[in-house]
mmCIF file of C-alpha atoms and ligand atoms in Angstrom:
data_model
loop_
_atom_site.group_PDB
_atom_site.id
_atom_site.type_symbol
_atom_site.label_atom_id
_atom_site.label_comp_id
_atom_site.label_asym_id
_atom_site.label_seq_id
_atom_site.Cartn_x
_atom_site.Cartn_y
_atom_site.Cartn_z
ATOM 1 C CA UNK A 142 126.556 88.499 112.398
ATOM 2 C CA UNK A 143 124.339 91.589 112.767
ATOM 3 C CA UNK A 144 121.291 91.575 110.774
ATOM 4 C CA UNK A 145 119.897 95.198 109.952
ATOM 5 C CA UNK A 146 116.626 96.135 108.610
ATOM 6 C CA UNK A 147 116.268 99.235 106.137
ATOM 7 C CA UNK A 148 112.817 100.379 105.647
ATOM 8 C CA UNK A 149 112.915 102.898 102.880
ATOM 9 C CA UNK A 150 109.391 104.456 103.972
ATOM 10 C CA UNK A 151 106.383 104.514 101.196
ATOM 11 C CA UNK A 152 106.239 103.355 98.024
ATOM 12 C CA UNK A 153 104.204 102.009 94.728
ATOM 13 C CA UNK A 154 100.733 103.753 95.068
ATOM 14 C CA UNK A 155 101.953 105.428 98.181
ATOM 15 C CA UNK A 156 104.623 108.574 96.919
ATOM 16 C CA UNK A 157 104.784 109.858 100.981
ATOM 17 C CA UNK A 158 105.208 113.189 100.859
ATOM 18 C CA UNK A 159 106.219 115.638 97.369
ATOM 19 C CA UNK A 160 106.998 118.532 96.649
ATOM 20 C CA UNK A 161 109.086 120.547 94.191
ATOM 21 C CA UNK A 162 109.147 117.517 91.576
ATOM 22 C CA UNK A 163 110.322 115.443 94.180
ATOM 23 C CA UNK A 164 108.750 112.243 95.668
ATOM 24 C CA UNK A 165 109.499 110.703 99.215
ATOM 25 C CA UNK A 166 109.470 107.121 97.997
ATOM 26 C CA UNK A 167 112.088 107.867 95.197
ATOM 27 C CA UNK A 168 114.440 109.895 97.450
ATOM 28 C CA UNK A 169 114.400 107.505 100.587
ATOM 29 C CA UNK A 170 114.712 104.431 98.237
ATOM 30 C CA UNK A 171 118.127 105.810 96.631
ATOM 31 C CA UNK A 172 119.440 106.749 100.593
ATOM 32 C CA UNK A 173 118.397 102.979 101.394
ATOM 33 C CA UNK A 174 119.715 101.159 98.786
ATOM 34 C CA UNK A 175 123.045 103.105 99.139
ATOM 35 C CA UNK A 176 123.039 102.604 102.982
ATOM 36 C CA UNK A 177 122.995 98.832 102.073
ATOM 37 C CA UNK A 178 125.830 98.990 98.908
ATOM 38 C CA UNK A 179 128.302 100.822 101.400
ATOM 39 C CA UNK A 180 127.031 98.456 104.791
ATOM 40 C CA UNK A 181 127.994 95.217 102.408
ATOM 41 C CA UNK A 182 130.872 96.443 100.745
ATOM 42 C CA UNK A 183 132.422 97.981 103.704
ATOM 43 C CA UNK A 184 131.627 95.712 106.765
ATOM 44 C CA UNK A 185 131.823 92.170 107.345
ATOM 45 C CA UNK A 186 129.994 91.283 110.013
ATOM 46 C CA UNK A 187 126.569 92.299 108.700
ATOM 47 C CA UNK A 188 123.276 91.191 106.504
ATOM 48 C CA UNK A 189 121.293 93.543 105.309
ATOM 49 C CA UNK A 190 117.455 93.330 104.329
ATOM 50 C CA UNK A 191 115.080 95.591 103.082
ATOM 51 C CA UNK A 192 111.218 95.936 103.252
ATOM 52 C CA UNK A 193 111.888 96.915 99.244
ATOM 53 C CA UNK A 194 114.145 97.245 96.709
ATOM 54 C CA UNK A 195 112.016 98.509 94.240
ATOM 55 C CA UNK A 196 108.962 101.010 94.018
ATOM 56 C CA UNK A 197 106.103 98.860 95.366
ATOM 57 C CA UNK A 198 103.367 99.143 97.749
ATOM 58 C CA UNK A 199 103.765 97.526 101.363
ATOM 59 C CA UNK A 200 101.637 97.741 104.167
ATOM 60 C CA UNK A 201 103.076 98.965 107.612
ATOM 61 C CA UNK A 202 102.089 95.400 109.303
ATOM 62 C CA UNK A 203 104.318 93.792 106.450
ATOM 63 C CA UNK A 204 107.324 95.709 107.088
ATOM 64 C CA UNK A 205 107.554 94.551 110.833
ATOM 65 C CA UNK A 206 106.364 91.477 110.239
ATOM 66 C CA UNK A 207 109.276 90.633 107.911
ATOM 67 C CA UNK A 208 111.771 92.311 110.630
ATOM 68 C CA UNK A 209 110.232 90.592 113.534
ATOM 69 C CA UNK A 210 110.335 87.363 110.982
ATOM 70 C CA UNK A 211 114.095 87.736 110.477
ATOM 71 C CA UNK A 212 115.051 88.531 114.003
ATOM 72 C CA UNK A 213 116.536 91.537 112.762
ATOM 73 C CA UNK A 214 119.063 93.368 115.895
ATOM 74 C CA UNK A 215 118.313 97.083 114.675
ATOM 75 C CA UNK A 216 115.220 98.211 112.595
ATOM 76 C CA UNK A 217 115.999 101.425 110.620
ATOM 77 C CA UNK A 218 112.942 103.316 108.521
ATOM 78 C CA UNK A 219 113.933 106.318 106.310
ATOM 79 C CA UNK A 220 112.055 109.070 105.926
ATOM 80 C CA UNK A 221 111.737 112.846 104.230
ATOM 81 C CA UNK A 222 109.010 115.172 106.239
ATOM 82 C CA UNK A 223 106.613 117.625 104.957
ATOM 83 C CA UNK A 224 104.591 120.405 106.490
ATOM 84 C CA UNK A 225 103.808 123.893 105.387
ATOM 85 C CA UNK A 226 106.553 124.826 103.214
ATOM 86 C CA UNK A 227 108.699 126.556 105.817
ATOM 87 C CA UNK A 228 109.761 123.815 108.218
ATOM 88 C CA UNK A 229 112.787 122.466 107.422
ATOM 89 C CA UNK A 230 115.605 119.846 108.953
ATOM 90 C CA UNK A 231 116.491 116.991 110.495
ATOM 91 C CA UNK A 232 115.251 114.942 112.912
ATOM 92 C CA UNK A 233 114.670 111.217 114.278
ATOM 93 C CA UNK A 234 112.365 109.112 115.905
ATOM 94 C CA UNK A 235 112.058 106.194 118.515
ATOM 95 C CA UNK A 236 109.045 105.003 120.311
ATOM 96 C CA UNK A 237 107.102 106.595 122.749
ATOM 97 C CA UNK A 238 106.765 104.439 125.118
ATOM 98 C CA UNK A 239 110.807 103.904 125.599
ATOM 99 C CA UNK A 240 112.643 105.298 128.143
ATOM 100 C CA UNK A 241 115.829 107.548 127.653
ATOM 101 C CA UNK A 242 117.984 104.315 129.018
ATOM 102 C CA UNK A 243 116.430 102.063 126.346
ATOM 103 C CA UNK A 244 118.267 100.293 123.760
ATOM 104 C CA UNK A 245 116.898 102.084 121.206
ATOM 105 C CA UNK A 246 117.659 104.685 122.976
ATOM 106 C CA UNK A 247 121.133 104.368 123.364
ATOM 107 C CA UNK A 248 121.445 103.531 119.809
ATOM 108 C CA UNK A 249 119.585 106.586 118.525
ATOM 109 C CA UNK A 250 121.713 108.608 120.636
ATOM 110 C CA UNK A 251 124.635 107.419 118.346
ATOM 111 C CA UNK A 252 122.850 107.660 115.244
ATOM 112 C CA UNK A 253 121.609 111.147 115.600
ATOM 113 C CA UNK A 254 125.423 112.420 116.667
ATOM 114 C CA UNK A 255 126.571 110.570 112.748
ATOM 115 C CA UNK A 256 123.563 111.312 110.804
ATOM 116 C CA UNK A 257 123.316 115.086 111.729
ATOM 117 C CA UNK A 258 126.702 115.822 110.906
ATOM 118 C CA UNK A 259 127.530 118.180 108.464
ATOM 119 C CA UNK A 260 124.519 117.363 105.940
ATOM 120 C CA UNK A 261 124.069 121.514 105.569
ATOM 121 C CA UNK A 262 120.495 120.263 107.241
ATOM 122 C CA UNK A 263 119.199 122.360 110.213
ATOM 123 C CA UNK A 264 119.122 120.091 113.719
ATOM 124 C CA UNK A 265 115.500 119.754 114.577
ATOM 125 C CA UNK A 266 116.551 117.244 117.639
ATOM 126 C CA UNK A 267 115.871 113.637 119.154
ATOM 127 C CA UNK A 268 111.894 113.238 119.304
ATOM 128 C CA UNK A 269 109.651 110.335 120.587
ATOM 129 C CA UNK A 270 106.471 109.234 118.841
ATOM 130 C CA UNK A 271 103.727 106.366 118.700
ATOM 131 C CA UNK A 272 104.728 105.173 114.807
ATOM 132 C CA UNK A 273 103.560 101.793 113.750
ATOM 133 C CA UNK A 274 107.284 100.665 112.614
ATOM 134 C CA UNK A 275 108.361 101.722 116.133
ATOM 135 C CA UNK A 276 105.781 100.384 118.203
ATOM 136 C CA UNK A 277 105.461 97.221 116.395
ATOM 137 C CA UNK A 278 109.174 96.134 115.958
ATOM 138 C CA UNK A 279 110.643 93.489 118.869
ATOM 139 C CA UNK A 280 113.897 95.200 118.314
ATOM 140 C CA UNK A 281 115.265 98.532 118.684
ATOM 141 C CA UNK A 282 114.070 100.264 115.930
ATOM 142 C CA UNK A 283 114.832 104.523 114.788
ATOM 143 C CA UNK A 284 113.355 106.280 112.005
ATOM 144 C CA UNK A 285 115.110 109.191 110.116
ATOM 145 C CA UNK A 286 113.082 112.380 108.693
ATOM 146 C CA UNK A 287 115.940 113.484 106.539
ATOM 147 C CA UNK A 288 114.689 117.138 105.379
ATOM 148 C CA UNK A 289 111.353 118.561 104.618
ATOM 149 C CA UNK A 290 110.696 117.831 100.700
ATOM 150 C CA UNK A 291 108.176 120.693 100.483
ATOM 151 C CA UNK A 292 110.662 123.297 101.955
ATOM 152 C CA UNK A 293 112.997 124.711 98.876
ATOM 153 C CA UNK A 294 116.088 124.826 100.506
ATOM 154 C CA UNK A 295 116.016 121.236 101.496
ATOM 155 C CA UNK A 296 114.273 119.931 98.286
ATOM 156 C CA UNK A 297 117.744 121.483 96.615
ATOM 157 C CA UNK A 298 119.427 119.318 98.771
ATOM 158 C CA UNK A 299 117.725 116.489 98.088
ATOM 159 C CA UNK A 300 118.239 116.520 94.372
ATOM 160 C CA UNK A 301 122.059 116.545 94.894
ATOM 161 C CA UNK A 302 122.959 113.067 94.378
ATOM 162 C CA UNK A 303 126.084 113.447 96.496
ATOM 163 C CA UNK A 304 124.270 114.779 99.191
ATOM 164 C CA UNK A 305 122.159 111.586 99.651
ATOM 165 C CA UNK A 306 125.337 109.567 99.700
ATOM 166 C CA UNK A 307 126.517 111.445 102.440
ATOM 167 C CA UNK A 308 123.370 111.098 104.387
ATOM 168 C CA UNK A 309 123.235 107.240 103.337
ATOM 169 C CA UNK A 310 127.254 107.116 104.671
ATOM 170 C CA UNK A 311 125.973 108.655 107.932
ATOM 171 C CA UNK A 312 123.688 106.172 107.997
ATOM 172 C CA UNK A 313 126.077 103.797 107.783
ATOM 173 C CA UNK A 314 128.552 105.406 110.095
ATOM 174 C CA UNK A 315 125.783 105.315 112.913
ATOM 175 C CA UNK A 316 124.918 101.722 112.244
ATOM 176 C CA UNK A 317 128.548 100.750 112.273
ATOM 177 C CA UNK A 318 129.273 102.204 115.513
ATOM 178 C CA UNK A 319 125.631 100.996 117.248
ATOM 179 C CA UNK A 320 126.098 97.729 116.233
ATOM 180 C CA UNK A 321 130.281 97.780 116.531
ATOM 181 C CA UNK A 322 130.032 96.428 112.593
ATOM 182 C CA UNK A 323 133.511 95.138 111.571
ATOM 183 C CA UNK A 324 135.191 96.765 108.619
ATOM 184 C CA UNK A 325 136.844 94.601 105.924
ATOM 185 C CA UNK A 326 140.094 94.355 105.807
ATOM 186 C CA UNK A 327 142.665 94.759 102.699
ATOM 187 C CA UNK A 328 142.566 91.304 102.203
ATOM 188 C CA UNK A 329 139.005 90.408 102.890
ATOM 189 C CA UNK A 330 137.629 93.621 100.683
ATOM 190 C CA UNK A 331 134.722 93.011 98.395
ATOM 191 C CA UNK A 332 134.282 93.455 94.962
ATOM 192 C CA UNK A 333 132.032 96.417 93.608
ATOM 193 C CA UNK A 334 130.520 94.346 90.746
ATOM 194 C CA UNK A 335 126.670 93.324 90.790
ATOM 195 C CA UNK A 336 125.680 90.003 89.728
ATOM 196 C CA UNK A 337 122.043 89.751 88.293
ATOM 197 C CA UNK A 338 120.218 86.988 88.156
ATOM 198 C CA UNK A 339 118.341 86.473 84.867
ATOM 199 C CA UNK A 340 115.868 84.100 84.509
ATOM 200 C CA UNK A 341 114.831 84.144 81.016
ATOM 201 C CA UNK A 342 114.296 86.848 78.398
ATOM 202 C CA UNK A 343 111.612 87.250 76.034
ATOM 203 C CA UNK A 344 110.518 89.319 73.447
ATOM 204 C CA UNK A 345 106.486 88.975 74.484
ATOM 205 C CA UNK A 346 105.777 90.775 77.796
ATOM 206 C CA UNK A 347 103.331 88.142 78.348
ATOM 207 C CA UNK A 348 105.786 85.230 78.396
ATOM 208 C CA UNK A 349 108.234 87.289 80.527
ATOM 209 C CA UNK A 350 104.897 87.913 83.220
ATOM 210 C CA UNK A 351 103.875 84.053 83.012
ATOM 211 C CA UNK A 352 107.550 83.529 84.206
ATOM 212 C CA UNK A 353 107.323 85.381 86.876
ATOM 213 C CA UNK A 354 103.896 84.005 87.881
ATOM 214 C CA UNK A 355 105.536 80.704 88.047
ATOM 215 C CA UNK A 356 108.875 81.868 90.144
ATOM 216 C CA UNK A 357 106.055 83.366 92.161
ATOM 217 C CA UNK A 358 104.579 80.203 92.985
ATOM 218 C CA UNK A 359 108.030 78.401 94.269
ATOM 219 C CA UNK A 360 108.080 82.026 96.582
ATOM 220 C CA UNK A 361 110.991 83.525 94.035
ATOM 221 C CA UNK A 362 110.447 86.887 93.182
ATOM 222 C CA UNK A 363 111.181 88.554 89.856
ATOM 223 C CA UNK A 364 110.708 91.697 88.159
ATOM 224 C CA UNK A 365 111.241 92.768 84.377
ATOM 225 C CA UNK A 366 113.439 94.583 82.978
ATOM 226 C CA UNK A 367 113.160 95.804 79.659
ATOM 227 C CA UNK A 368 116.615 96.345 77.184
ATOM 228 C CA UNK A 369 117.116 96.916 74.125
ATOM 229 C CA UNK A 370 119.193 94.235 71.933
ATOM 230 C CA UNK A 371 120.292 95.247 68.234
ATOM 231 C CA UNK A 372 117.158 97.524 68.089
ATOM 232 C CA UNK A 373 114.632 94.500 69.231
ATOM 233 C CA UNK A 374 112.901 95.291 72.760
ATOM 234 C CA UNK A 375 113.408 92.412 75.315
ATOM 235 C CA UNK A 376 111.640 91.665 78.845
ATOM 236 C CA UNK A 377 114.274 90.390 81.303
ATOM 237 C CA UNK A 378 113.205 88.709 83.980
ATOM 238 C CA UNK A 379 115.668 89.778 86.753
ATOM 239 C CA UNK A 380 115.449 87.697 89.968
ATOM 240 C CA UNK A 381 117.770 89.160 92.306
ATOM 241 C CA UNK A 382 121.264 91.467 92.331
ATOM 242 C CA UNK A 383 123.832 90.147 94.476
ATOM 243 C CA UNK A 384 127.128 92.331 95.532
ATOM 244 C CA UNK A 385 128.349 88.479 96.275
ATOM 245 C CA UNK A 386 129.151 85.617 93.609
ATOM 246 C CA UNK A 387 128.370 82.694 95.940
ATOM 247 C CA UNK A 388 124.903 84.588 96.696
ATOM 248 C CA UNK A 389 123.641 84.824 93.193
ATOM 249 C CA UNK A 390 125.305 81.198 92.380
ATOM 250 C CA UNK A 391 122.975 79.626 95.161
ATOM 251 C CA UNK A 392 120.199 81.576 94.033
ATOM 252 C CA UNK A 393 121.050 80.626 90.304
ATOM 253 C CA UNK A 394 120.699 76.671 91.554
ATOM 254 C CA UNK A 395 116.984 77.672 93.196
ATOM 255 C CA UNK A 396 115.525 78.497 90.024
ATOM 256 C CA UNK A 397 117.421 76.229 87.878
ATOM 257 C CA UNK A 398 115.477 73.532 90.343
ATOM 258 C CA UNK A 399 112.115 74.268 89.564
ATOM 259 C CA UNK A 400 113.244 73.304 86.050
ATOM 260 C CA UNK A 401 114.039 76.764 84.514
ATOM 261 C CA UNK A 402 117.052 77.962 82.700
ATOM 262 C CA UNK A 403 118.689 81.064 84.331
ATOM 263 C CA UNK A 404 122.088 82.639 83.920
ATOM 264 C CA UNK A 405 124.107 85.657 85.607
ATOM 265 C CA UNK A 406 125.267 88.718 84.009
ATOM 266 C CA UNK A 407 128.088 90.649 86.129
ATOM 267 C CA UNK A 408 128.116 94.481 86.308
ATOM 268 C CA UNK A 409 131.194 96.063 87.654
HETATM 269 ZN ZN1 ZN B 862 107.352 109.243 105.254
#
């Protein structure tokens, strides 16, 4: 098993860079959490985490901590640039302080030849630099500027939804080949449905939040989610989306535990 780290870059209080009604944190999180839906669905020898899922603030130190934590074999941070409106591009990253012969190295060679290709993105080249997420990861780690977000040509891009599925598949592509991912086979091919963990749904926003104070306490995290059921508003507490049934069954089991009543809707 390869374990790969996606670090969709900013986040919560922290938008990264904007411009032209666009927001770094929004576009990278949609490239990251595609990168991971076509990873799972398409390869079998790999697990996938990600410093978030969602739009919340995390601190640099957290994001390597969790990657050194894991023992992640590849560290990946996604990024859009912004300077002064004319700049524009692609480029990537890896530490300073690594030579050209480096792991990270080697692997960034790979994903710079996938990523770059044909994403109507000028080539700005293969760059070195003293970032926190690349200094402070014990594995190879790479970080993609994908496009300046305050130059108009590649804002248009940007807001092209299948343009940021090709640059999430040439993500993937890259990774794939780094890390020599498996692909699934016919017979071993995964399902595209979602299976969401629900653990309770209330109609006061207050009961859903003391919920997910008390996940919080047994270290389960939980966000709501608010529907609409024959015109009555309901907060869903959502703990978890799994692309696996056995994944959101054992995670079912950990809240039912702690003495709560859950239950999984499927989304295909
Ligand atoms: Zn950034």
């Amino acid at each position: 098993m390869k374990r790969v780290f996606l670090d969709p870059g900013h986040g919560g209080s922290d938008p990264g860079a904007v411009g032209h009604g666009l927001k770094e944190k929004d576009v990278v999180l949609d490239i990251a959490l595609q990168i991971r839906h076509i990873l799972d669905k398409e390869y079998e020898n790999v697990e996938i985490q990600m410093s978030r899922t969602t739009d919340i603030s995390k601190s640099l130190r957290q994001r390597t901590n969790e990657a050194n934590a894991w023992n992640a074999n590849y560290f990946i941070s996604i990024h859009c640039n912004a300077f002064n409106g004319k700049a524009k591009g692609y480029e990537d990253f890896i530490f300073s302080g690594l030579s050209d012969s480096s792991q990270s190295a080697k692997y960034r060679n790979i994903m710079h030849r996938e990523i770059s290709n044909g994403i109507a993105l000028q080539n700005r080249g293969k760059k070195k630099a003293n970032f926190h997420v690349l200094r402070e990861t014990s594995m190879p780690a790479f970080l993609s500027e994908n496009g300046f977000i305050d130059n108009h040509s590649d804002a248009a891009l940007m807001k092209q939804a299948s343009w940021r599925k090709k640059i999430a598949q040439n993500h993937v592509n890259g990774i794939a080949k780094a890390l020599q991912l498996k692909k699934r086979t016919n017979g071993n091919q995964k399902s595209d449905s979602l299976y969401k963990v629900i653990a309770g749904s209330f109609q006061s926003k207050e009961k859903a939040l003391n919920r997910i104070s008390f996940l919080k306490t047994h270290g389960i995290e939980a966000f709501i989610e608010t529907i609409t059921l024959s015109g009555a508003k309901w907060h869903r507490v959502q703990s978890g989306a799994f692309s696996n049934r056995k994944n959101a069954e054992a995670h079912l089991k950990r809240i039912e535990k702690i003495g709560i009543d859950a239950f999984i809707i499927v989304l295909s």
